Amino acid sequence: MRAEFLRLAYDSGAVVMIEMAFCIPLLVIVGFAGIELANLTMSHTRVSQIGLSAADNASRIAFGSNLSLPRVREIDINEVFTGVEEQARGMNFRANGRVILSSLERNADGGQWIHWQRCYGDLDIDSAYGPQGTGATGTGFAGMGETGREVTAAAGTAVMFVEITYDYQPMVGATWFGTPRIRSTAAFNIREGRDLSQLYNPAPAAAVSSCD
């Protein structure tokens, strides 16, 4: 009996299987965490790129003829948001995100003014810089963007300012990183002169992408 116990004590058979049995669960956890981290990083990149594209596309709107300044129509804005929907495919962005597009202009007093504002997405969140009409009079509104480094519009032109927010949807589960809220901003000056007096909605009228 003693000899048999000694033989078992020095028997190294199946050691690798035992080690793998201990290691595999840890490797699986690390693997899933790596997948989730990669997806979170990709989501940050996609949100940033969607915001940049939306601001760029809004800055290029130019409907009209050579006889008058181009007008911005509600349908043009809706087409910008259609581009957002296409870029965000697979993210369930409409239910979990919001794009706020603002036209930053100068008011009659020389101050900054959010002339109009349109939104896409069901996430219940407001602009960090105020609703449509903010800064309509006076010079108290500094502009949009980081405090001390605000984006401002020059006289006779406009800046298309986009705020984009997305509640991250995990691939594996919220165990590692939860569901962080991803935010990004982008701004483009309009590419050519346009009619800044109002947003147009000629017949047949398009749906208004209100922020209410």
PDB file of C-alpha atoms in Angstrom:
ATOM      1  CA  MET A   1       0.000   0.000   0.000  1.00  0.00           C
ATOM      2  CA  ARG A   2       2.825   2.391   0.888  1.00  0.00           C
ATOM      3  CA  ALA A   3       4.540   1.712  -2.411  1.00  0.00           C
ATOM      4  CA  GLU A   4       1.290   2.385  -4.288  1.00  0.00           C
ATOM      5  CA  PHE A   5       0.873   5.770  -2.603  1.00  0.00           C
ATOM      6  CA  LEU A   6       4.441   6.703  -3.462  1.00  0.00           C
ATOM      7  CA  ARG A   7       3.834   5.768  -7.084  1.00  0.00           C
ATOM      8  CA  LEU A   8       0.747   7.985  -7.231  1.00  0.00           C
ATOM      9  CA  ALA A   9       2.619  10.863  -5.573  1.00  0.00           C
ATOM     10  CA  TYR A  10       5.238  10.832  -8.311  1.00  0.00           C
ATOM     11  CA  ASP A  11       2.833  10.155 -11.173  1.00  0.00           C
ATOM     12  CA  SER A  12       2.816  13.227 -13.542  1.00  0.00           C
ATOM     13  CA  GLY A  13       0.184  11.906 -15.943  1.00  0.00           C
ATOM     14  CA  ALA A  14      -2.696  14.282 -16.865  1.00  0.00           C
ATOM     15  CA  VAL A  15      -0.934  17.254 -15.243  1.00  0.00           C
ATOM     16  CA  VAL A  16      -1.496  19.342 -18.385  1.00  0.00           C
ATOM     17  CA  MET A  17      -5.216  18.558 -18.347  1.00  0.00           C
ATOM     18  CA  ILE A  18      -5.509  19.652 -14.739  1.00  0.00           C
ATOM     19  CA  GLU A  19      -3.613  22.874 -15.448  1.00  0.00           C
ATOM     20  CA  MET A  20      -5.841  23.605 -18.438  1.00  0.00           C
ATOM     21  CA  ALA A  21      -8.934  22.985 -16.343  1.00  0.00           C
ATOM     22  CA  PHE A  22      -7.776  25.777 -14.035  1.00  0.00           C
ATOM     23  CA  CYS A  23      -6.609  28.119 -16.817  1.00  0.00           C
ATOM     24  CA  ILE A  24      -9.395  27.853 -19.407  1.00  0.00           C
ATOM     25  CA  PRO A  25     -12.058  29.719 -17.372  1.00  0.00           C
ATOM     26  CA  LEU A  26      -9.622  32.593 -16.820  1.00  0.00           C
ATOM     27  CA  LEU A  27      -8.679  32.665 -20.509  1.00  0.00           C
ATOM     28  CA  VAL A  28     -12.349  32.717 -21.513  1.00  0.00           C
ATOM     29  CA  ILE A  29     -13.036  35.652 -19.192  1.00  0.00           C
ATOM     30  CA  VAL A  30     -10.014  37.575 -20.488  1.00  0.00           C
ATOM     31  CA  GLY A  31     -11.043  36.806 -24.077  1.00  0.00           C
ATOM     32  CA  PHE A  32     -14.581  38.085 -23.631  1.00  0.00           C
ATOM     33  CA  ALA A  33     -13.286  41.192 -21.846  1.00  0.00           C
ATOM     34  CA  GLY A  34     -10.957  41.847 -24.782  1.00  0.00           C
ATOM     35  CA  ILE A  35     -13.830  41.515 -27.258  1.00  0.00           C
ATOM     36  CA  GLU A  36     -15.938  43.942 -25.205  1.00  0.00           C
ATOM     37  CA  LEU A  37     -13.077  46.451 -24.954  1.00  0.00           C
ATOM     38  CA  ALA A  38     -12.526  46.305 -28.718  1.00  0.00           C
ATOM     39  CA  ASN A  39     -16.239  46.866 -29.346  1.00  0.00           C
ATOM     40  CA  LEU A  40     -16.323  49.815 -26.925  1.00  0.00           C
ATOM     41  CA  THR A  41     -13.316  51.397 -28.654  1.00  0.00           C
ATOM     42  CA  MET A  42     -14.935  50.870 -32.060  1.00  0.00           C
ATOM     43  CA  SER A  43     -18.177  52.442 -30.811  1.00  0.00           C
ATOM     44  CA  HIS A  44     -16.292  55.561 -29.662  1.00  0.00           C
ATOM     45  CA  THR A  45     -14.695  55.833 -33.109  1.00  0.00           C
ATOM     46  CA  ARG A  46     -17.979  55.315 -34.957  1.00  0.00           C
ATOM     47  CA  VAL A  47     -19.825  57.901 -32.853  1.00  0.00           C
ATOM     48  CA  SER A  48     -17.096  60.468 -33.517  1.00  0.00           C
ATOM     49  CA  GLN A  49     -17.116  59.764 -37.263  1.00  0.00           C
ATOM     50  CA  ILE A  50     -20.925  59.918 -37.444  1.00  0.00           C
ATOM     51  CA  GLY A  51     -20.872  63.348 -35.782  1.00  0.00           C
ATOM     52  CA  LEU A  52     -18.208  64.641 -38.169  1.00  0.00           C
ATOM     53  CA  SER A  53     -20.075  63.366 -41.226  1.00  0.00           C
ATOM     54  CA  ALA A  54     -23.384  64.852 -40.067  1.00  0.00           C
ATOM     55  CA  ALA A  55     -21.831  68.301 -39.518  1.00  0.00           C
ATOM     56  CA  ASP A  56     -19.997  68.118 -42.846  1.00  0.00           C
ATOM     57  CA  ASN A  57     -23.109  67.052 -44.766  1.00  0.00           C
ATOM     58  CA  ALA A  58     -25.186  69.798 -43.131  1.00  0.00           C
ATOM     59  CA  SER A  59     -22.577  72.377 -44.129  1.00  0.00           C
ATOM     60  CA  ARG A  60     -22.912  71.351 -47.799  1.00  0.00           C
ATOM     61  CA  ILE A  61     -26.687  71.835 -48.107  1.00  0.00           C
ATOM     62  CA  ALA A  62     -27.315  74.126 -51.076  1.00  0.00           C
ATOM     63  CA  PHE A  63     -30.762  73.911 -52.636  1.00  0.00           C
ATOM     64  CA  GLY A  64     -31.775  76.634 -55.059  1.00  0.00           C
ATOM     65  CA  SER A  65     -30.775  78.363 -58.280  1.00  0.00           C
ATOM     66  CA  ASN A  66     -28.076  80.778 -59.352  1.00  0.00           C
ATOM     67  CA  LEU A  67     -30.611  83.594 -59.086  1.00  0.00           C
ATOM     68  CA  SER A  68     -30.968  83.370 -55.298  1.00  0.00           C
ATOM     69  CA  LEU A  69     -29.116  82.226 -52.208  1.00  0.00           C
ATOM     70  CA  PRO A  70     -29.458  78.483 -51.513  1.00  0.00           C
ATOM     71  CA  ARG A  71     -32.158  77.583 -49.029  1.00  0.00           C
ATOM     72  CA  VAL A  72     -32.108  74.978 -46.285  1.00  0.00           C
ATOM     73  CA  ARG A  73     -35.237  72.823 -46.265  1.00  0.00           C
ATOM     74  CA  GLU A  74     -36.570  70.410 -43.674  1.00  0.00           C
ATOM     75  CA  ILE A  75     -36.160  67.599 -46.184  1.00  0.00           C
ATOM     76  CA  ASP A  76     -32.450  68.447 -46.528  1.00  0.00           C
ATOM     77  CA  ILE A  77     -31.986  68.105 -42.788  1.00  0.00           C
ATOM     78  CA  ASN A  78     -33.881  64.812 -42.812  1.00  0.00           C
ATOM     79  CA  GLU A  79     -31.500  63.546 -45.485  1.00  0.00           C
ATOM     80  CA  VAL A  80     -28.553  64.401 -43.230  1.00  0.00           C
ATOM     81  CA  PHE A  81     -30.176  62.280 -40.526  1.00  0.00           C
ATOM     82  CA  THR A  82     -30.764  59.479 -43.038  1.00  0.00           C
ATOM     83  CA  GLY A  83     -27.002  59.457 -43.505  1.00  0.00           C
ATOM     84  CA  VAL A  84     -26.614  59.156 -39.726  1.00  0.00           C
ATOM     85  CA  GLU A  85     -28.958  56.169 -39.708  1.00  0.00           C
ATOM     86  CA  GLU A  86     -26.975  54.447 -42.454  1.00  0.00           C
ATOM     87  CA  GLN A  87     -23.613  55.047 -40.781  1.00  0.00           C
ATOM     88  CA  ALA A  88     -24.933  53.806 -37.442  1.00  0.00           C
ATOM     89  CA  ARG A  89     -26.355  50.588 -38.843  1.00  0.00           C
ATOM     90  CA  GLY A  90     -25.990  47.732 -36.368  1.00  0.00           C
ATOM     91  CA  MET A  91     -25.713  50.043 -33.333  1.00  0.00           C
ATOM     92  CA  ASN A  92     -29.467  50.410 -32.685  1.00  0.00           C
ATOM     93  CA  PHE A  93     -28.654  54.112 -32.642  1.00  0.00           C
ATOM     94  CA  ARG A  94     -32.170  55.476 -33.052  1.00  0.00           C
ATOM     95  CA  ALA A  95     -33.318  53.886 -29.785  1.00  0.00           C
ATOM     96  CA  ASN A  96     -30.122  54.548 -27.828  1.00  0.00           C
ATOM     97  CA  GLY A  97     -28.658  57.730 -29.255  1.00  0.00           C
ATOM     98  CA  ARG A  98     -29.350  61.297 -30.305  1.00  0.00           C
ATOM     99  CA  VAL A  99     -27.851  63.737 -32.795  1.00  0.00           C
ATOM    100  CA  ILE A 100     -28.551  67.427 -32.177  1.00  0.00           C
ATOM    101  CA  LEU A 101     -27.847  69.645 -35.183  1.00  0.00           C
ATOM    102  CA  SER A 102     -27.707  73.392 -34.483  1.00  0.00           C
ATOM    103  CA  SER A 103     -27.221  76.360 -36.782  1.00  0.00           C
ATOM    104  CA  LEU A 104     -24.950  78.754 -34.906  1.00  0.00           C
ATOM    105  CA  GLU A 105     -25.175  82.282 -36.300  1.00  0.00           C
ATOM    106  CA  ARG A 106     -24.728  85.925 -35.313  1.00  0.00           C
ATOM    107  CA  ASN A 107     -27.703  87.875 -34.047  1.00  0.00           C
ATOM    108  CA  ALA A 108     -28.542  91.501 -34.832  1.00  0.00           C
ATOM    109  CA  ASP A 109     -26.524  92.637 -31.791  1.00  0.00           C
ATOM    110  CA  GLY A 110     -23.364  90.859 -32.927  1.00  0.00           C
ATOM    111  CA  GLY A 111     -23.685  88.024 -30.394  1.00  0.00           C
ATOM    112  CA  GLN A 112     -23.859  84.285 -30.988  1.00  0.00           C
ATOM    113  CA  TRP A 113     -27.250  82.704 -31.586  1.00  0.00           C
ATOM    114  CA  ILE A 114     -28.659  79.185 -32.022  1.00  0.00           C
ATOM    115  CA  HIS A 115     -31.020  80.101 -34.855  1.00  0.00           C
ATOM    116  CA  TRP A 116     -32.519  76.647 -35.364  1.00  0.00           C
ATOM    117  CA  GLN A 117     -32.024  73.171 -33.965  1.00  0.00           C
ATOM    118  CA  ARG A 118     -33.086  69.728 -35.207  1.00  0.00           C
ATOM    119  CA  CYS A 119     -32.676  66.274 -33.649  1.00  0.00           C
ATOM    120  CA  TYR A 120     -32.556  62.599 -34.556  1.00  0.00           C
ATOM    121  CA  GLY A 121     -32.806  59.683 -32.116  1.00  0.00           C
ATOM    122  CA  ASP A 122     -35.012  58.724 -29.179  1.00  0.00           C
ATOM    123  CA  LEU A 123     -32.488  59.250 -26.361  1.00  0.00           C
ATOM    124  CA  ASP A 124     -34.012  61.851 -24.030  1.00  0.00           C
ATOM    125  CA  ILE A 125     -31.227  64.417 -23.837  1.00  0.00           C
ATOM    126  CA  ASP A 126     -31.045  68.151 -24.496  1.00  0.00           C
ATOM    127  CA  SER A 127     -28.310  70.269 -26.027  1.00  0.00           C
ATOM    128  CA  ALA A 128     -25.548  71.152 -23.581  1.00  0.00           C
ATOM    129  CA  TYR A 129     -25.589  74.716 -24.922  1.00  0.00           C
ATOM    130  CA  GLY A 130     -29.281  75.506 -24.885  1.00  0.00           C
ATOM    131  CA  PRO A 131     -32.344  75.064 -27.084  1.00  0.00           C
ATOM    132  CA  GLN A 132     -33.217  76.750 -30.343  1.00  0.00           C
ATOM    133  CA  GLY A 133     -33.330  80.510 -29.840  1.00  0.00           C
ATOM    134  CA  THR A 134     -30.561  80.690 -27.251  1.00  0.00           C
ATOM    135  CA  GLY A 135     -28.686  83.975 -27.667  1.00  0.00           C
ATOM    136  CA  ALA A 136     -31.299  85.513 -29.950  1.00  0.00           C
ATOM    137  CA  THR A 137     -30.525  88.947 -28.515  1.00  0.00           C
ATOM    138  CA  GLY A 138     -27.569  90.524 -26.773  1.00  0.00           C
ATOM    139  CA  THR A 139     -24.016  89.243 -26.547  1.00  0.00           C
ATOM    140  CA  GLY A 140     -24.212  87.080 -23.443  1.00  0.00           C
ATOM    141  CA  PHE A 141     -24.054  83.739 -25.290  1.00  0.00           C
ATOM    142  CA  ALA A 142     -20.392  82.945 -25.962  1.00  0.00           C
ATOM    143  CA  GLY A 143     -20.915  80.210 -28.537  1.00  0.00           C
ATOM    144  CA  MET A 144     -20.905  76.419 -28.570  1.00  0.00           C
ATOM    145  CA  GLY A 145     -18.159  74.093 -27.407  1.00  0.00           C
ATOM    146  CA  GLU A 146     -15.652  73.786 -24.581  1.00  0.00           C
ATOM    147  CA  THR A 147     -15.673  76.714 -22.168  1.00  0.00           C
ATOM    148  CA  GLY A 148     -12.981  79.192 -23.140  1.00  0.00           C
ATOM    149  CA  ARG A 149     -12.647  77.614 -26.589  1.00  0.00           C
ATOM    150  CA  GLU A 150     -16.147  78.135 -27.945  1.00  0.00           C
ATOM    151  CA  VAL A 151     -16.924  77.844 -31.639  1.00  0.00           C
ATOM    152  CA  THR A 152     -18.373  81.094 -32.997  1.00  0.00           C
ATOM    153  CA  ALA A 153     -19.991  82.129 -36.270  1.00  0.00           C
ATOM    154  CA  ALA A 154     -18.829  85.097 -38.312  1.00  0.00           C
ATOM    155  CA  ALA A 155     -21.242  87.710 -39.641  1.00  0.00           C
ATOM    156  CA  GLY A 156     -23.265  86.580 -42.642  1.00  0.00           C
ATOM    157  CA  THR A 157     -22.404  82.897 -42.265  1.00  0.00           C
ATOM    158  CA  ALA A 158     -23.294  79.949 -40.037  1.00  0.00           C
ATOM    159  CA  VAL A 159     -21.657  77.018 -38.297  1.00  0.00           C
ATOM    160  CA  MET A 160     -23.297  73.596 -38.366  1.00  0.00           C
ATOM    161  CA  PHE A 161     -22.663  72.302 -34.851  1.00  0.00           C
ATOM    162  CA  VAL A 162     -23.412  68.665 -34.026  1.00  0.00           C
ATOM    163  CA  GLU A 163     -23.715  67.106 -30.586  1.00  0.00           C
ATOM    164  CA  ILE A 164     -23.955  63.322 -30.668  1.00  0.00           C
ATOM    165  CA  THR A 165     -24.691  61.098 -27.671  1.00  0.00           C
ATOM    166  CA  TYR A 166     -24.961  57.297 -27.565  1.00  0.00           C
ATOM    167  CA  ASP A 167     -25.607  54.855 -24.733  1.00  0.00           C
ATOM    168  CA  TYR A 168     -23.171  52.023 -25.422  1.00  0.00           C
ATOM    169  CA  GLN A 169     -24.754  48.628 -26.038  1.00  0.00           C
ATOM    170  CA  PRO A 170     -22.428  45.825 -24.857  1.00  0.00           C
ATOM    171  CA  MET A 171     -21.858  42.736 -27.003  1.00  0.00           C
ATOM    172  CA  VAL A 172     -21.295  40.220 -24.211  1.00  0.00           C
ATOM    173  CA  GLY A 173     -22.719  41.948 -21.157  1.00  0.00           C
ATOM    174  CA  ALA A 174     -22.362  44.957 -18.918  1.00  0.00           C
ATOM    175  CA  THR A 175     -20.159  43.111 -16.401  1.00  0.00           C
ATOM    176  CA  TRP A 176     -16.861  44.688 -17.433  1.00  0.00           C
ATOM    177  CA  PHE A 177     -17.574  48.197 -18.709  1.00  0.00           C
ATOM    178  CA  GLY A 178     -21.266  48.772 -18.017  1.00  0.00           C
ATOM    179  CA  THR A 179     -23.160  50.952 -20.509  1.00  0.00           C
ATOM    180  CA  PRO A 180     -21.161  54.196 -20.644  1.00  0.00           C
ATOM    181  CA  ARG A 181     -22.608  57.237 -22.389  1.00  0.00           C
ATOM    182  CA  ILE A 182     -20.452  58.209 -25.360  1.00  0.00           C
ATOM    183  CA  ARG A 183     -20.445  61.890 -26.350  1.00  0.00           C
ATOM    184  CA  SER A 184     -18.821  63.769 -29.194  1.00  0.00           C
ATOM    185  CA  THR A 185     -19.139  67.117 -30.962  1.00  0.00           C
ATOM    186  CA  ALA A 186     -18.283  68.377 -34.434  1.00  0.00           C
ATOM    187  CA  ALA A 187     -18.538  71.718 -36.214  1.00  0.00           C
ATOM    188  CA  PHE A 188     -18.228  72.814 -39.846  1.00  0.00           C
ATOM    189  CA  ASN A 189     -18.673  76.275 -41.315  1.00  0.00           C
ATOM    190  CA  ILE A 190     -21.150  76.313 -44.209  1.00  0.00           C
ATOM    191  CA  ARG A 191     -19.357  75.825 -47.522  1.00  0.00           C
ATOM    192  CA  GLU A 192     -21.062  78.676 -49.401  1.00  0.00           C
ATOM    193  CA  GLY A 193     -23.487  81.511 -48.807  1.00  0.00           C
ATOM    194  CA  ARG A 194     -27.030  80.478 -48.004  1.00  0.00           C
ATOM    195  CA  ASP A 195     -30.354  82.016 -47.078  1.00  0.00           C
ATOM    196  CA  LEU A 196     -30.116  82.264 -43.276  1.00  0.00           C
ATOM    197  CA  SER A 197     -33.510  83.874 -42.731  1.00  0.00           C
ATOM    198  CA  GLN A 198     -35.384  80.658 -41.967  1.00  0.00           C
ATOM    199  CA  LEU A 199     -35.808  76.935 -42.592  1.00  0.00           C
ATOM    200  CA  TYR A 200     -38.074  76.261 -45.554  1.00  0.00           C
ATOM    201  CA  ASN A 201     -40.630  73.486 -45.904  1.00  0.00           C
ATOM    202  CA  PRO A 202     -42.315  73.778 -49.311  1.00  0.00           C
ATOM    203  CA  ALA A 203     -45.120  71.478 -50.420  1.00  0.00           C
ATOM    204  CA  PRO A 204     -45.225  68.572 -50.102  1.00  0.00           C
ATOM    205  CA  ALA A 205     -44.096  69.399 -46.578  1.00  0.00           C
ATOM    206  CA  ALA A 206     -41.535  67.116 -44.954  1.00  0.00           C
ATOM    207  CA  ALA A 207     -41.705  65.920 -41.352  1.00  0.00           C
ATOM    208  CA  VAL A 208     -39.899  68.283 -38.973  1.00  0.00           C
ATOM    209  CA  SER A 209     -37.182  66.573 -36.909  1.00  0.00           C
ATOM    210  CA  SER A 210     -38.040  68.573 -33.808  1.00  0.00           C
ATOM    211  CA  CYS A 211     -36.004  68.323 -30.612  1.00  0.00           C
ATOM    212  CA  ASP A 212     -39.156  68.452 -28.434  1.00  0.00           C
TER     213      ASP A 212
END
